[in-house]
CSV table of N, CA and C in Angstrom, one decimal:
chain,number,residue,atom,x,y,z
A,1,MET,N,-59.4,-8.6,47.3
A,1,MET,CA,-60.7,-8.3,47.8
A,1,MET,C,-61.4,-7.1,47.1
A,2,VAL,N,-60.6,-6.0,46.9
A,2,VAL,CA,-61.1,-4.9,46.2
A,2,VAL,C,-61.3,-5.2,44.7
A,3,ARG,N,-60.4,-5.9,44.1
A,3,ARG,CA,-60.5,-6.3,42.7
A,3,ARG,C,-61.8,-7.2,42.5
A,4,LYS,N,-62.1,-8.1,43.4
A,4,LYS,CA,-63.3,-8.9,43.3
A,4,LYS,C,-64.6,-8.1,43.4
A,5,GLN,N,-64.6,-7.1,44.3
A,5,GLN,CA,-65.8,-6.2,44.4
A,5,GLN,C,-65.9,-5.4,43.1
A,6,MET,N,-64.8,-4.9,42.6
A,6,MET,CA,-64.8,-4.1,41.4
A,6,MET,C,-65.4,-4.9,40.2
A,7,ARG,N,-65.0,-6.2,40.1
A,7,ARG,CA,-65.5,-7.0,39.0
A,7,ARG,C,-67.0,-7.3,39.2
A,8,GLU,N,-67.4,-7.5,40.4
A,8,GLU,CA,-68.9,-7.7,40.7
A,8,GLU,C,-69.7,-6.5,40.4
A,9,ASP,N,-69.1,-5.3,40.7
A,9,ASP,CA,-69.8,-4.0,40.3
A,9,ASP,C,-69.9,-3.9,38.8
A,10,ILE,N,-68.8,-4.2,38.1
A,10,ILE,CA,-68.8,-4.1,36.7
A,10,ILE,C,-69.9,-5.0,36.1
A,11,VAL,N,-69.9,-6.3,36.5
A,11,VAL,CA,-70.9,-7.2,36.0
A,11,VAL,C,-72.3,-6.7,36.3
A,12,GLN,N,-72.5,-6.2,37.5
A,12,GLN,CA,-73.9,-5.7,37.8
A,12,GLN,C,-74.3,-4.5,36.9
A,13,LYS,N,-73.3,-3.6,36.6
A,13,LYS,CA,-73.6,-2.5,35.8
A,13,LYS,C,-73.9,-3.0,34.3
A,14,ILE,N,-73.1,-3.9,33.8
A,14,ILE,CA,-73.4,-4.5,32.5
A,14,ILE,C,-74.8,-5.1,32.4
A,15,GLU,N,-75.1,-5.8,33.5
A,15,GLU,CA,-76.4,-6.5,33.5
A,15,GLU,C,-77.5,-5.4,33.5
A,16,LEU,N,-77.3,-4.4,34.3
A,16,LEU,CA,-78.3,-3.3,34.4
A,16,LEU,C,-78.5,-2.6,33.1
A,17,LEU,N,-77.4,-2.3,32.4
A,17,LEU,CA,-77.5,-1.6,31.2
A,17,LEU,C,-78.1,-2.5,30.1
A,18,SER,N,-77.8,-3.8,30.1
A,18,SER,CA,-78.3,-4.7,29.1
A,18,SER,C,-79.8,-4.8,29.3
A,19,GLY,N,-80.3,-4.8,30.5
A,19,GLY,CA,-81.7,-4.9,30.7
A,19,GLY,C,-82.5,-3.6,30.5
A,20,LEU,N,-81.9,-2.5,30.4
A,20,LEU,CA,-82.6,-1.2,30.2
A,20,LEU,C,-83.3,-1.1,28.9
A,21,LYS,N,-82.8,-1.7,27.8
A,21,LYS,CA,-83.4,-1.5,26.5
A,21,LYS,C,-84.8,-2.1,26.4
A,22,ASP,N,-85.0,-3.2,27.2
A,22,ASP,CA,-86.3,-3.8,27.2
A,22,ASP,C,-87.2,-3.5,28.4
A,23,SER,N,-86.8,-2.5,29.1
A,23,SER,CA,-87.6,-2.1,30.3
A,23,SER,C,-88.3,-0.8,30.0
A,24,ALA,N,-89.0,-0.3,31.0
A,24,ALA,CA,-89.7,1.0,30.9
A,24,ALA,C,-88.8,2.2,31.1
A,25,TYR,N,-87.5,1.9,31.4
A,25,TYR,CA,-86.6,3.0,31.7
A,25,TYR,C,-86.5,4.0,30.6
A,26,PRO,N,-86.3,3.6,29.3
A,26,PRO,CA,-86.2,4.6,28.2
A,26,PRO,C,-87.5,5.5,28.2
A,27,ASP,N,-88.6,4.9,28.4
A,27,ASP,CA,-89.9,5.8,28.4
A,27,ASP,C,-89.9,6.7,29.6
A,28,GLN,N,-89.4,6.2,30.8
A,28,GLN,CA,-89.4,7.1,32.0
A,28,GLN,C,-88.4,8.2,31.7
A,29,ALA,N,-87.2,7.9,31.2
A,29,ALA,CA,-86.2,8.9,31.0
A,29,ALA,C,-86.7,10.0,30.0
A,30,GLU,N,-87.4,9.5,28.9
A,30,GLU,CA,-88.0,10.5,28.0
A,30,GLU,C,-89.0,11.4,28.6
A,31,LEU,N,-89.9,10.8,29.5
A,31,LEU,CA,-90.9,11.5,30.2
A,31,LEU,C,-90.2,12.5,31.1
A,32,ALA,N,-89.2,12.1,31.8
A,32,ALA,CA,-88.4,13.0,32.7
A,32,ALA,C,-87.9,14.2,31.9
A,33,GLY,N,-87.2,13.9,30.8
A,33,GLY,CA,-86.7,15.0,30.0
A,33,GLY,C,-87.8,16.0,29.5
A,34,LYS,N,-89.0,15.4,29.1
A,34,LYS,CA,-90.1,16.2,28.7
A,34,LYS,C,-90.6,17.1,29.8
A,35,MET,N,-90.7,16.5,31.0
A,35,MET,CA,-91.2,17.2,32.2
A,35,MET,C,-90.3,18.4,32.5
A,36,LEU,N,-89.0,18.2,32.5
A,36,LEU,CA,-88.0,19.2,32.8
A,36,LEU,C,-88.0,20.3,31.7
A,37,SER,N,-88.0,19.9,30.4
A,37,SER,CA,-87.9,20.8,29.3
A,37,SER,C,-89.2,21.6,29.2
A,38,ASP,N,-90.4,21.0,29.4
A,38,ASP,CA,-91.7,21.7,29.3
A,38,ASP,C,-91.7,22.8,30.4
A,39,SER,N,-91.2,22.4,31.6
A,39,SER,CA,-91.2,23.4,32.6
A,39,SER,C,-90.4,24.7,32.2
A,40,LEU,N,-89.2,24.4,31.7
A,40,LEU,CA,-88.3,25.5,31.3
A,40,LEU,C,-88.9,26.3,30.2
A,41,ARG,N,-89.4,25.6,29.2
A,41,ARG,CA,-90.0,26.3,28.0
A,41,ARG,C,-91.2,27.2,28.4
A,42,ASN,N,-91.9,26.8,29.5
A,42,ASN,CA,-93.0,27.6,29.9
A,42,ASN,C,-92.7,28.6,31.0
A,43,GLY,N,-91.4,28.9,31.1
A,43,GLY,CA,-91.0,29.9,32.1
A,43,GLY,C,-90.8,29.4,33.5
A,44,GLY,N,-90.9,28.0,33.7
A,44,GLY,CA,-90.7,27.5,35.0
A,44,GLY,C,-89.2,27.3,35.4
A,45,LYS,N,-89.0,26.7,36.5
A,45,LYS,CA,-87.6,26.5,37.0
A,45,LYS,C,-87.6,25.0,37.5
A,46,LEU,N,-86.4,24.6,37.7
A,46,LEU,CA,-86.1,23.2,38.2
A,46,LEU,C,-85.5,23.3,39.6
A,47,LEU,N,-86.1,22.7,40.5
A,47,LEU,CA,-85.6,22.7,41.9
A,47,LEU,C,-85.1,21.3,42.2
A,48,PHE,N,-83.9,21.2,42.8
A,48,PHE,CA,-83.3,19.9,43.1
A,48,PHE,C,-83.0,19.7,44.6
A,49,ALA,N,-83.1,18.5,45.1
A,49,ALA,CA,-82.8,18.3,46.5
A,49,ALA,C,-82.3,16.9,46.7
A,50,GLY,N,-81.7,16.6,47.8
A,50,GLY,CA,-81.2,15.3,48.2
A,50,GLY,C,-80.5,15.4,49.6
A,51,ASN,N,-80.2,14.3,50.2
A,51,ASN,CA,-79.6,14.3,51.5
A,51,ASN,C,-78.2,13.7,51.3
A,52,GLY,N,-77.2,14.2,52.1
A,52,GLY,CA,-75.9,13.6,52.1
A,52,GLY,C,-75.2,13.8,50.7
A,53,GLY,N,-74.7,12.7,50.2
A,53,GLY,CA,-74.1,12.7,48.8
A,53,GLY,C,-75.1,13.1,47.8
A,54,SER,N,-76.4,12.8,48.0
A,54,SER,CA,-77.4,13.2,47.0
A,54,SER,C,-77.6,14.7,47.0
A,55,ALA,N,-77.3,15.4,48.1
A,55,ALA,CA,-77.3,16.8,48.1
A,55,ALA,C,-76.2,17.4,47.2
A,56,ALA,N,-75.1,16.7,47.2
A,56,ALA,CA,-74.0,17.2,46.4
A,56,ALA,C,-74.3,16.9,44.9
A,57,ASP,N,-75.0,15.8,44.6
A,57,ASP,CA,-75.5,15.5,43.2
A,57,ASP,C,-76.5,16.6,42.8
A,58,ALA,N,-77.4,17.0,43.7
A,58,ALA,CA,-78.4,18.0,43.4
A,58,ALA,C,-77.7,19.3,43.1
A,59,GLN,N,-76.8,19.7,43.9
A,59,GLN,CA,-76.0,20.9,43.7
A,59,GLN,C,-75.3,20.9,42.4
A,60,HIS,N,-74.6,19.8,42.1
A,60,HIS,CA,-73.8,19.7,40.9
A,60,HIS,C,-74.7,19.8,39.6
A,61,PHE,N,-75.9,19.1,39.7
A,61,PHE,CA,-76.7,19.1,38.5
A,61,PHE,C,-77.3,20.5,38.2
A,62,ALA,N,-77.8,21.1,39.3
A,62,ALA,CA,-78.3,22.5,39.1
A,62,ALA,C,-77.2,23.4,38.6
A,63,ALA,N,-76.0,23.3,39.1
A,63,ALA,CA,-74.9,24.1,38.6
A,63,ALA,C,-74.6,23.9,37.1
A,64,GLU,N,-74.6,22.6,36.7
A,64,GLU,CA,-74.4,22.3,35.3
A,64,GLU,C,-75.5,22.9,34.4
A,65,LEU,N,-76.7,22.9,34.8
A,65,LEU,CA,-77.8,23.4,34.0
A,65,LEU,C,-77.7,25.0,34.0
A,66,ALA,N,-77.4,25.6,35.1
A,66,ALA,CA,-77.3,27.1,35.1
A,66,ALA,C,-76.0,27.5,34.4
A,67,GLY,N,-75.0,26.6,34.4
A,67,GLY,CA,-73.7,26.9,33.7
A,67,GLY,C,-73.8,26.4,32.3
A,68,ARG,N,-72.7,25.7,31.9
A,68,ARG,CA,-72.6,25.2,30.5
A,68,ARG,C,-72.4,23.7,30.5
A,69,PHE,N,-73.4,23.0,30.4
A,69,PHE,CA,-73.4,21.5,30.3
A,69,PHE,C,-73.4,21.1,28.9
A,70,LEU,N,-72.4,20.4,28.5
A,70,LEU,CA,-72.2,19.8,27.1
A,70,LEU,C,-72.0,20.8,26.0
A,71,MET,N,-72.6,22.0,26.0
A,71,MET,CA,-72.5,23.0,24.9
A,71,MET,C,-72.8,24.4,25.4
A,72,GLU,N,-72.4,25.3,24.5
A,72,GLU,CA,-72.8,26.7,24.8
A,72,GLU,C,-74.3,26.9,24.6
A,73,ARG,N,-74.9,27.5,25.5
A,73,ARG,CA,-76.4,27.7,25.4
A,73,ARG,C,-76.8,28.8,26.5
A,74,GLU,N,-78.0,29.2,26.4
A,74,GLU,CA,-78.5,30.1,27.5
A,74,GLU,C,-78.5,29.3,28.8
A,75,PRO,N,-78.3,30.0,29.9
A,75,PRO,CA,-78.4,29.3,31.2
A,75,PRO,C,-79.8,28.9,31.5
A,76,LEU,N,-80.0,27.8,32.1
A,76,LEU,CA,-81.3,27.2,32.4
A,76,LEU,C,-81.6,27.5,33.9
A,77,ALA,N,-82.9,27.8,34.2
A,77,ALA,CA,-83.3,28.1,35.6
A,77,ALA,C,-83.4,26.9,36.4
A,78,ALA,N,-82.3,26.6,37.1
A,78,ALA,CA,-82.1,25.4,38.0
A,78,ALA,C,-81.5,25.9,39.3
A,79,LEU,N,-82.0,25.3,40.4
A,79,LEU,CA,-81.6,25.7,41.7
A,79,LEU,C,-81.6,24.5,42.6
A,80,SER,N,-80.5,24.3,43.4
A,80,SER,CA,-80.4,23.3,44.4
A,80,SER,C,-80.9,23.9,45.7
A,81,LEU,N,-81.8,23.1,46.4
A,81,LEU,CA,-82.3,23.5,47.7
A,81,LEU,C,-81.4,23.1,48.9
A,82,CYS,N,-80.2,22.5,48.6
A,82,CYS,CA,-79.3,22.0,49.6
A,82,CYS,C,-78.2,22.9,49.9
A,83,VAL,N,-78.0,24.0,49.3
A,83,VAL,CA,-76.8,24.8,49.4
A,83,VAL,C,-76.7,25.9,50.5
A,84,ASP,N,-77.8,26.2,51.1
A,84,ASP,CA,-77.8,27.2,52.1
A,84,ASP,C,-78.0,26.7,53.5
A,85,PRO,N,-76.9,26.5,54.2
A,85,PRO,CA,-77.0,25.9,55.6
A,85,PRO,C,-77.8,26.8,56.5
A,86,SER,N,-77.8,28.1,56.3
A,86,SER,CA,-78.6,28.9,57.2
A,86,SER,C,-80.1,28.6,57.0
A,87,VAL,N,-80.6,28.5,55.8
A,87,VAL,CA,-82.0,28.2,55.5
A,87,VAL,C,-82.3,26.8,56.1
A,88,MET,N,-81.4,25.8,55.8
A,88,MET,CA,-81.7,24.5,56.2
A,88,MET,C,-81.8,24.3,57.7
A,89,THR,N,-80.8,25.0,58.4
A,89,THR,CA,-80.8,24.8,59.9
A,89,THR,C,-81.9,25.6,60.5
A,90,CYS,N,-82.3,26.8,59.9
A,90,CYS,CA,-83.4,27.6,60.4
A,90,CYS,C,-84.7,26.8,60.3
A,91,ILE,N,-85.0,26.3,59.1
A,91,ILE,CA,-86.2,25.5,58.9
A,91,ILE,C,-86.2,24.3,59.8
A,92,GLY,N,-85.1,23.6,59.8
A,92,GLY,CA,-85.0,22.4,60.6
A,92,GLY,C,-85.2,22.7,62.1
A,93,ASN,N,-84.7,23.8,62.6
A,93,ASN,CA,-84.9,24.2,64.0
A,93,ASN,C,-86.3,24.6,64.3
A,94,ASP,N,-86.9,25.4,63.4
A,94,ASP,CA,-88.3,25.9,63.6
A,94,ASP,C,-89.4,24.9,63.3
A,95,TYR,N,-89.2,24.0,62.3
A,95,TYR,CA,-90.3,23.2,61.8
A,95,TYR,C,-89.9,21.7,61.9
A,96,GLY,N,-88.7,21.4,62.0
A,96,GLY,CA,-88.2,20.0,62.0
A,96,GLY,C,-87.6,19.7,60.6
A,97,TYR,N,-86.7,18.7,60.6
A,97,TYR,CA,-86.0,18.4,59.4
A,97,TYR,C,-86.8,18.0,58.3
A,98,ASP,N,-88.0,17.3,58.6
A,98,ASP,CA,-88.9,16.9,57.5
A,98,ASP,C,-89.4,18.1,56.7
A,99,ALA,N,-89.4,19.3,57.2
A,99,ALA,CA,-89.9,20.4,56.4
A,99,ALA,C,-88.8,21.2,55.7
A,100,VAL,N,-87.6,20.8,55.7
A,100,VAL,CA,-86.5,21.5,55.1
A,100,VAL,C,-86.7,21.8,53.6
A,101,PHE,N,-87.1,20.8,52.9
A,101,PHE,CA,-87.3,21.0,51.4
A,101,PHE,C,-88.7,21.5,51.1
A,102,SER,N,-89.7,21.0,51.8
A,102,SER,CA,-91.1,21.5,51.5
A,102,SER,C,-91.3,22.9,51.8
A,103,ARG,N,-90.7,23.5,52.8
A,103,ARG,CA,-90.8,24.9,53.1
A,103,ARG,C,-90.1,25.7,52.0
A,104,GLN,N,-89.0,25.2,51.5
A,104,GLN,CA,-88.3,25.9,50.4
A,104,GLN,C,-89.1,25.9,49.1
A,105,VAL,N,-89.7,24.7,48.8
A,105,VAL,CA,-90.5,24.6,47.6
A,105,VAL,C,-91.7,25.6,47.8
A,106,ALA,N,-92.3,25.6,49.0
A,106,ALA,CA,-93.4,26.6,49.2
A,106,ALA,C,-93.0,28.0,49.0
A,107,ALA,N,-91.7,28.3,49.4
A,107,ALA,CA,-91.2,29.7,49.2
A,107,ALA,C,-90.8,30.0,47.8
A,108,LEU,N,-90.2,29.1,47.1
A,108,LEU,CA,-89.6,29.4,45.8
A,108,LEU,C,-90.3,28.8,44.6
A,109,GLY,N,-91.1,27.7,44.9
A,109,GLY,CA,-91.7,27.0,43.8
A,109,GLY,C,-93.0,27.7,43.3
A,110,ARG,N,-93.2,27.7,42.0
A,110,ARG,CA,-94.4,28.2,41.4
A,110,ARG,C,-95.1,27.2,40.5
A,111,LYS,N,-96.3,27.3,40.3
A,111,LYS,CA,-97.0,26.3,39.4
A,111,LYS,C,-96.3,26.1,38.1
A,112,GLY,N,-96.0,24.9,37.8
A,112,GLY,CA,-95.3,24.5,36.5
A,112,GLY,C,-93.8,24.2,36.8
A,113,ASP,N,-93.3,24.6,37.9
A,113,ASP,CA,-91.9,24.2,38.2
A,113,ASP,C,-91.8,22.7,38.5
A,114,VAL,N,-90.6,22.2,38.4
A,114,VAL,CA,-90.4,20.8,38.7
A,114,VAL,C,-89.5,20.6,39.8
A,115,PHE,N,-89.9,19.9,40.9
A,115,PHE,CA,-89.0,19.6,42.0
A,115,PHE,C,-88.6,18.1,41.9
A,116,THR,N,-87.3,17.9,41.9
A,116,THR,CA,-86.7,16.6,41.7
A,116,THR,C,-85.8,16.3,42.9
A,117,VAL,N,-86.0,15.1,43.5
A,117,VAL,CA,-85.3,14.6,44.6
A,117,VAL,C,-84.6,13.3,44.2
A,118,TYR,N,-83.3,13.2,44.6
A,118,TYR,CA,-82.6,11.9,44.4
A,118,TYR,C,-82.4,11.3,45.8
A,119,ASP,N,-82.9,10.0,45.9
A,119,ASP,CA,-82.7,9.3,47.1
A,119,ASP,C,-81.6,8.2,46.9
A,120,GLU,N,-80.5,8.5,47.4
A,120,GLU,CA,-79.3,7.6,47.3
A,120,GLU,C,-79.6,6.2,47.9
A,121,GLU,N,-80.2,6.2,49.0
A,121,GLU,CA,-80.5,5.0,49.7
A,121,GLU,C,-81.4,4.1,48.9
A,122,GLU,N,-82.4,4.7,48.3
A,122,GLU,CA,-83.4,3.9,47.5
A,122,GLU,C,-83.0,3.8,46.1
A,123,LYS,N,-82.0,4.6,45.7
A,123,LYS,CA,-81.5,4.6,44.3
A,123,LYS,C,-82.6,5.0,43.3
A,124,ILE,N,-83.3,6.0,43.6
A,124,ILE,CA,-84.4,6.4,42.8
A,124,ILE,C,-84.5,8.0,42.7
A,125,TYR,N,-84.9,8.5,41.6
A,125,TYR,CA,-85.2,9.9,41.4
A,125,TYR,C,-86.7,10.0,41.5
A,126,TYR,N,-87.2,11.0,42.2
A,126,TYR,CA,-88.6,11.4,42.3
A,126,TYR,C,-88.7,12.8,41.6
A,127,ALA,N,-89.6,12.9,40.7
A,127,ALA,CA,-89.9,14.2,40.1
A,127,ALA,C,-91.3,14.6,40.4
A,128,PHE,N,-91.5,15.8,40.9
A,128,PHE,CA,-92.8,16.3,41.2
A,128,PHE,C,-93.1,17.6,40.4
A,129,THR,N,-94.2,17.7,39.9
A,129,THR,CA,-94.7,18.9,39.3
A,129,THR,C,-95.3,19.8,40.4
A,130,VAL,N,-94.9,21.0,40.5
A,130,VAL,CA,-95.5,21.9,41.5
A,130,VAL,C,-96.8,22.4,41.0
A,131,GLN,N,-97.9,22.0,41.7
A,131,GLN,CA,-99.2,22.5,41.3
A,131,GLN,C,-99.5,23.9,41.9
A,132,ASP,N,-99.2,24.0,43.1
A,132,ASP,CA,-99.2,25.3,43.8
A,132,ASP,C,-98.2,25.2,44.9
A,133,VAL,N,-98.1,26.2,45.7
A,133,VAL,CA,-97.1,26.2,46.7
A,133,VAL,C,-97.3,25.2,47.8
A,134,THR,N,-98.4,24.5,47.9
A,134,THR,CA,-98.6,23.6,48.9
A,134,THR,C,-98.9,22.1,48.4
A,135,GLU,N,-99.0,22.0,47.1
A,135,GLU,CA,-99.4,20.7,46.6
A,135,GLU,C,-98.4,20.2,45.5
A,136,TYR,N,-97.9,19.0,45.6
A,136,TYR,CA,-97.0,18.5,44.6
A,136,TYR,C,-97.7,17.3,44.0
A,137,SER,N,-97.5,17.1,42.7
A,137,SER,CA,-98.1,16.0,42.0
A,137,SER,C,-97.0,15.0,41.7
A,138,ALA,N,-97.0,13.8,42.3
A,138,ALA,CA,-96.0,12.8,42.0
A,138,ALA,C,-96.2,12.3,40.6
A,139,SER,N,-95.2,12.7,39.7
A,139,SER,CA,-95.4,12.4,38.3
A,139,SER,C,-94.5,11.3,37.8
A,140,LEU,N,-93.4,11.1,38.4
A,140,LEU,CA,-92.4,10.2,37.8
A,140,LEU,C,-91.5,9.6,38.8
A,141,TYR,N,-91.2,8.4,38.6
A,141,TYR,CA,-90.2,7.7,39.4
A,141,TYR,C,-89.2,7.0,38.5
A,142,ILE,N,-87.9,7.4,38.6
A,142,ILE,CA,-86.9,6.7,37.7
A,142,ILE,C,-86.0,5.9,38.6
A,143,PHE,N,-86.0,4.6,38.4
A,143,PHE,CA,-85.2,3.7,39.2
A,143,PHE,C,-83.8,3.6,38.7
A,144,MET,N,-82.9,3.6,39.7
A,144,MET,CA,-81.5,3.5,39.3
A,144,MET,C,-80.8,2.3,40.0
A,145,ASP,N,-81.6,1.3,40.4
A,145,ASP,CA,-81.1,0.1,41.1
A,145,ASP,C,-81.6,-1.1,40.4
A,146,ILE,N,-80.7,-2.0,40.0
A,146,ILE,CA,-81.1,-3.2,39.2
A,146,ILE,C,-82.1,-4.0,39.9
A,147,ASP,N,-82.1,-4.3,41.2
A,147,ASP,CA,-83.0,-5.1,41.9
A,147,ASP,C,-84.4,-4.4,41.9
A,148,MET,N,-84.5,-3.1,42.1
A,148,MET,CA,-85.7,-2.4,42.0
A,148,MET,C,-86.3,-2.5,40.6
A,149,MET,N,-85.5,-2.4,39.6
A,149,MET,CA,-86.0,-2.4,38.3
A,149,MET,C,-86.5,-3.8,37.9
A,150,ARG,N,-85.9,-4.8,38.4
A,150,ARG,CA,-86.4,-6.2,38.2
A,150,ARG,C,-87.7,-6.4,38.8
A,151,ASP,N,-87.9,-5.9,40.1
A,151,ASP,CA,-89.1,-6.0,40.8
A,151,ASP,C,-90.2,-5.2,40.1
A,152,MET,N,-89.9,-4.1,39.5
A,152,MET,CA,-91.0,-3.2,38.9
A,152,MET,C,-91.3,-3.7,37.5
A,153,PHE,N,-90.3,-4.0,36.7
A,153,PHE,CA,-90.4,-4.2,35.3
A,153,PHE,C,-90.2,-5.6,34.8
A,154,GLY,N,-89.8,-6.6,35.7
A,154,GLY,CA,-89.6,-7.9,35.4
A,154,GLY,C,-88.3,-8.1,34.7
């Protein structure tokens, strides 16, 4: 049973990767990289968030950027908004759970920063450019699920 599921997962991943070269994904990935690097080059910072396992991904990604990911380099300004339980429970208690990340972006985000959210359930990354502390510009959606990619890009 487990072996069968593993084989199905492998086949699905191969199919996904094979379809990427002719999809919009390479262009989306390049745009995402440009958004993030432009923000950093212009003195901005990267804010990451997610729920559950996606929160762990956000924390790990921010840590790798602030630390040493792939090579020796200057640390990059990256922060996970999922790591402070006092802030999350305070905001959740005072304003409701829906405000947990928006309040933190309002407090920490500045024009030119990039706020990125990974939604494990939807298998999609959302990247937002912070316009000011109350407005986000939905700039990019990167799909990580084969069925969603088929629906969007044929």
